[in-house]
Coordinates of N, CA and C in Angstrom, one line a residue:
M1 N 48.2 -6.5 -31.4 CA 48.7 -5.7 -31.1 C 50.4 -5.1 -30.9
E2 N 51.1 -6.5 -31.2 CA 52.5 -6.5 -31.4 C 52.6 -5.6 -32.9
G3 N 52.0 -6.2 -33.7 CA 51.9 -5.2 -34.8 C 52.3 -3.6 -34.8
F4 N 51.2 -3.3 -33.8 CA 50.9 -2.0 -34.0 C 52.8 -1.0 -32.8
A5 N 52.8 -1.8 -31.8 CA 54.2 -1.4 -31.6 C 55.3 -1.8 -32.7
S6 N 55.4 -2.4 -33.0 CA 56.4 -2.8 -33.9 C 56.2 -1.8 -35.3
L7 N 55.0 -1.6 -35.4 CA 55.2 -0.1 -36.3 C 55.1 1.1 -35.8
M8 N 55.0 1.4 -34.5 CA 55.1 2.5 -33.5 C 56.6 3.0 -34.1
W9 N 57.5 1.6 -32.8 CA 58.8 1.7 -32.9 C 59.5 2.0 -34.5
L10 N 58.9 1.4 -35.3 CA 59.6 1.6 -37.1 C 59.5 3.6 -37.1
L11 N 58.4 4.0 -37.0 CA 58.4 5.3 -36.9 C 59.1 5.8 -36.3
H12 N 59.1 6.0 -35.2 CA 59.7 6.3 -33.9 C 61.6 6.7 -34.5
M13 N 62.0 5.5 -35.0 CA 63.1 5.1 -35.5 C 63.4 5.8 -36.4
A14 N 62.4 6.3 -37.3 CA 63.0 6.8 -38.9 C 62.6 8.5 -38.2
L15 N 61.9 8.9 -37.4 CA 62.0 10.0 -37.1 C 62.9 10.8 -36.7
I16 N 63.7 9.3 -35.3 CA 65.2 10.1 -34.6 C 66.3 10.4 -35.8
V17 N 65.8 9.5 -37.0 CA 67.1 9.3 -37.9 C 66.8 10.5 -39.3
F18 N 65.6 11.0 -39.2 CA 64.9 12.0 -39.7 C 65.3 13.4 -39.5
S19 N 65.7 13.6 -37.8 CA 65.8 15.0 -37.1 C 67.2 14.9 -37.0
G20 N 67.9 13.3 -37.2 CA 69.2 13.4 -36.9 C 70.1 13.7 -38.3
F21 N 69.7 13.3 -39.8 CA 69.9 14.3 -40.8 C 69.9 15.3 -40.8
A22 N 68.8 15.9 -40.7 CA 68.7 17.4 -40.7 C 69.7 18.4 -39.8
L23 N 70.1 17.7 -38.7 CA 70.8 18.6 -37.8 C 72.0 18.1 -38.4
I24 N 72.4 16.7 -38.8 CA 74.3 17.1 -39.6 C 73.9 17.8 -40.4
D25 N 73.1 18.0 -41.3 CA 73.0 18.6 -42.6 C 73.0 20.5 -42.3
A26 N 72.7 20.6 -40.8 CA 72.1 22.1 -40.5 C 74.0 22.8 -40.2
A27 N 74.4 21.4 -39.5 CA 75.9 21.7 -39.0 C 76.8 21.5 -40.5
T28 N 76.3 21.4 -41.2 CA 78.1 21.4 -42.3 C 77.7 22.3 -43.3
R29 N 77.0 23.4 -43.1 CA 76.5 24.5 -44.2 C 77.2 25.8 -43.2
R30 N 77.8 26.6 -44.3 CA 78.5 27.7 -43.9 C 77.5 28.4 -43.2
E31 N 78.1 29.3 -42.1 CA 77.1 30.3 -41.7 C 76.6 31.7 -42.3
D32 N 77.7 32.0 -43.6 CA 76.8 32.3 -43.8 C 75.8 33.0 -45.2
A33 N 75.9 31.3 -45.5 CA 74.8 30.7 -46.6 C 73.2 30.7 -45.9
Y34 N 73.3 30.9 -44.3 CA 72.3 31.3 -43.6 C 71.9 33.1 -44.2
R35 N 72.4 33.2 -43.9 CA 72.3 35.0 -44.1 C 71.8 34.8 -45.3
A36 N 72.4 34.5 -46.3 CA 72.6 35.0 -48.2 C 71.6 34.2 -48.5
A37 N 70.8 33.0 -47.8 CA 69.8 33.0 -48.1 C 68.2 33.4 -47.0
D38 N 69.0 34.3 -46.3 CA 67.7 34.8 -45.7 C 67.1 34.1 -44.6
K39 N 67.5 32.7 -44.1 CA 66.6 31.4 -43.4 C 67.1 31.6 -41.9
K40 N 67.0 33.4 -41.0 CA 67.2 33.0 -39.7 C 68.7 32.9 -39.9
T41 N 69.3 32.4 -38.5 CA 70.8 32.0 -38.5 C 71.2 30.5 -38.3
K42 N 72.2 30.2 -38.6 CA 72.7 28.9 -38.0 C 72.6 28.4 -37.1
P43 N 73.2 29.5 -36.0 CA 72.9 28.8 -34.4 C 71.2 28.9 -33.9
F44 N 70.2 29.5 -34.8 CA 69.1 29.2 -34.5 C 68.5 27.4 -34.9
W45 N 68.9 27.9 -36.4 CA 68.8 25.6 -36.6 C 69.6 25.1 -36.1
L46 N 70.7 25.0 -35.7 CA 71.3 24.4 -34.9 C 70.6 23.8 -33.5
L47 N 70.3 25.2 -33.3 CA 69.3 24.4 -31.8 C 68.2 24.6 -32.0
I48 N 67.1 24.8 -32.6 CA 66.1 24.1 -32.6 C 65.9 22.7 -32.9
L49 N 66.7 22.3 -34.3 CA 67.4 20.9 -34.7 C 67.6 20.2 -33.8
G50 N 68.6 20.7 -32.9 CA 68.9 20.0 -31.5 C 68.0 19.6 -30.9
L51 N 67.2 20.6 -30.2 CA 66.2 19.9 -29.3 C 65.1 18.8 -30.0
V52 N 65.1 19.2 -31.0 CA 63.8 18.4 -31.5 C 64.9 16.6 -31.7
F53 N 65.7 16.6 -32.1 CA 66.7 15.2 -32.0 C 66.3 15.0 -30.0
V54 N 66.4 15.4 -29.6 CA 66.8 15.3 -27.9 C 64.9 14.9 -27.5
V55 N 64.2 15.6 -28.0 CA 62.7 15.1 -27.9 C 62.5 14.1 -28.5
N56 N 62.9 13.9 -29.3 CA 62.7 13.0 -29.8 C 63.4 11.3 -29.7
L57 N 64.1 11.8 -29.0 CA 64.8 10.4 -28.1 C 64.6 10.3 -27.1
I58 N 63.9 10.8 -26.4 CA 63.2 11.2 -24.7 C 61.7 10.9 -24.9
F59 N 60.7 11.3 -25.9 CA 59.0 11.4 -26.1 C 59.0 10.5 -26.4
P60 N 57.8 9.3 -26.6 CA 57.5 8.5 -27.7 C 56.8 9.6 -29.0
I61 N 56.7 8.5 -29.8 CA 55.9 9.4 -31.3 C 54.6 10.0 -31.3
L62 N 53.8 9.0 -30.5 CA 52.3 9.3 -30.1 C 52.4 11.1 -29.0
S63 N 53.2 11.4 -28.1 CA 53.2 12.8 -27.9 C 53.2 13.9 -29.1
F64 N 52.2 15.0 -28.0 CA 52.6 16.1 -29.0 C 54.3 16.7 -29.5
L65 N 54.7 16.7 -29.1 CA 56.3 17.5 -29.1 C 57.1 16.7 -29.8
P66 N 56.8 15.5 -30.4 CA 57.6 14.8 -31.4 C 57.2 15.3 -32.6
I67 N 55.8 15.6 -32.5 CA 54.7 16.1 -33.9 C 55.3 17.1 -34.0
I68 N 55.1 18.7 -32.8 CA 55.8 19.2 -33.5 C 57.6 19.8 -33.8
G69 N 58.2 18.9 -33.3 CA 59.3 18.9 -34.3 C 59.7 18.3 -35.0
L70 N 58.3 17.3 -35.9 CA 58.8 16.7 -36.9 C 58.3 17.9 -37.9
I71 N 57.0 19.5 -37.5 CA 56.9 20.1 -38.3 C 58.2 21.0 -38.1
A72 N 59.0 21.3 -37.7 CA 60.1 22.0 -37.4 C 61.4 21.7 -38.5
T73 N 61.1 20.5 -38.6 CA 62.1 19.6 -39.2 C 62.2 19.2 -40.6
I74 N 60.3 19.2 -40.7 CA 59.9 19.6 -42.1 C 60.1 20.9 -43.2
V75 N 59.9 21.6 -42.2 CA 60.0 23.2 -42.4 C 61.4 23.6 -42.9
Y76 N 62.8 23.0 -42.3 CA 63.9 23.2 -42.5 C 64.7 22.4 -44.2
M77 N 63.8 21.0 -44.1 CA 64.3 20.0 -44.9 C 63.7 20.2 -46.5
V78 N 62.4 21.1 -46.1 CA 61.7 21.3 -47.6 C 61.9 23.9 -47.8
D79 N 62.4 23.9 -47.1 CA 62.4 25.3 -47.2 C 64.2 25.8 -47.0
V80 N 64.6 25.6 -46.0 CA 66.3 26.2 -45.7 C 67.1 25.7 -46.4
R81 N 66.6 24.3 -46.5 CA 68.0 23.1 -47.1 C 68.1 23.4 -48.5
P82 N 66.8 23.7 -49.5 CA 66.6 24.0 -50.8 C 67.9 25.7 -51.2
A83 N 67.1 26.3 -50.0 CA 67.7 27.4 -50.2 C 69.2 27.8 -49.8
L84 N 69.6 26.7 -49.1 CA 71.1 26.4 -48.8 C 72.0 26.1 -50.3
R85 N 71.1 25.0 -50.3 CA 71.7 24.7 -51.8 C 71.9 25.0 -52.9
G86 N 71.0 26.2 -52.9 CA 70.8 27.0 -54.2 C 71.8 27.9 -54.2
L87 N 72.6 27.7 -53.4 CA 73.8 29.3 -53.4 C 75.0 28.6 -54.2
P88 N 75.7 29.7 -54.8 CA 76.8 28.7 -54.9 C 78.0 28.3 -53.9
G89 N 78.8 26.9 -54.5 CA 78.9 26.2 -53.5 C 77.9 25.2 -52.9
G90 N 76.9 25.0 -53.2 CA 76.1 24.4 -52.0 C 75.4 24.9 -50.5
G91 N 76.6 25.9 -50.4 CA 76.0 26.4 -48.9 C 77.0 25.2 -47.7
R92 N 77.9 24.4 -48.2 CA 78.9 23.7 -47.6 C 79.9 24.5 -47.4
S93 N 80.5 24.3 -46.1 CA 81.8 24.2 -45.6 C 82.7 23.8 -47.0
R94 N 83.7 24.5 -47.0 CA 84.9 24.1 -48.2 C 86.3 24.1 -47.4
K95 N 87.6 23.3 -48.1 CA 88.5 23.2 -47.1 C 89.5 24.0 -48.4
G96 N 89.4 24.6 -48.8 CA 90.5 25.5 -49.6 C 91.4 25.8 -49.4
S97 N 92.4 26.7 -50.6 CA 93.2 27.7 -49.9 C 92.6 28.6 -49.7
S98 N 93.9 29.2 -48.8 CA 94.0 31.0 -48.6 C 93.8 31.9 -49.1
S99 N 94.0 31.0 -50.3 CA 94.1 32.3 -51.7 C 93.1 31.9 -52.9
D100 N 92.3 31.1 -52.4 CA 90.7 30.4 -53.3 C 90.4 32.3 -52.9
G101 N 89.7 32.6 -54.5 CA 88.8 33.7 -54.4 C 87.4 33.1 -55.5
P102 N 86.4 34.2 -55.1 CA 84.9 33.5 -56.0 C 84.9 32.5 -56.5
Y103 N 86.1 32.6 -57.7 CA 85.7 31.9 -59.0 C 87.0 31.1 -58.7
G104 N 87.3 30.5 -58.2 CA 88.2 29.8 -58.2 C 89.9 29.9 -57.2
P105 N 90.8 28.9 -57.7 CA 92.1 29.7 -57.0 C 93.0 31.4 -57.5
Y106 N 93.6 31.8 -56.9 CA 94.4 33.1 -57.3 C 95.7 32.6 -57.5
N107 N 95.9 32.5 -59.2 CA 97.3 32.4 -59.4 C 98.0 33.7 -59.6
G108 N 98.5 34.4 -59.0 CA 99.0 35.4 -58.6 C 99.3 36.5 -60.3
G109 N 98.2 36.1 -61.3 CA 98.5 36.3 -62.5 C 99.4 36.2 -63.5
R110 N 99.3 34.8 -63.3 CA 100.0 33.6 -64.1 C 99.2 33.3 -65.3

């Protein structure tokens, strides 16, 4: 019985890490990338994935809520994330110059 409990604990920890990774990944993507990829909005995914993360912390893995959360996390990881990564710049927030254009830095015609 201890082996089963250890396996369930490992699965529970893996689920927490998986949902945490998805939440952090969603938070680092640009807001306009979600609209460009036509995948709901950034606040929507942050709310869903945040709730999933909290549910995974509170409820055991054999409850139905973490399983529903796992489905939502998988949808983000296999549908939304690849669509965001397919956009120019990977949908990530950039810390560039204010003179950067869509094709690189603007040098004033020099």
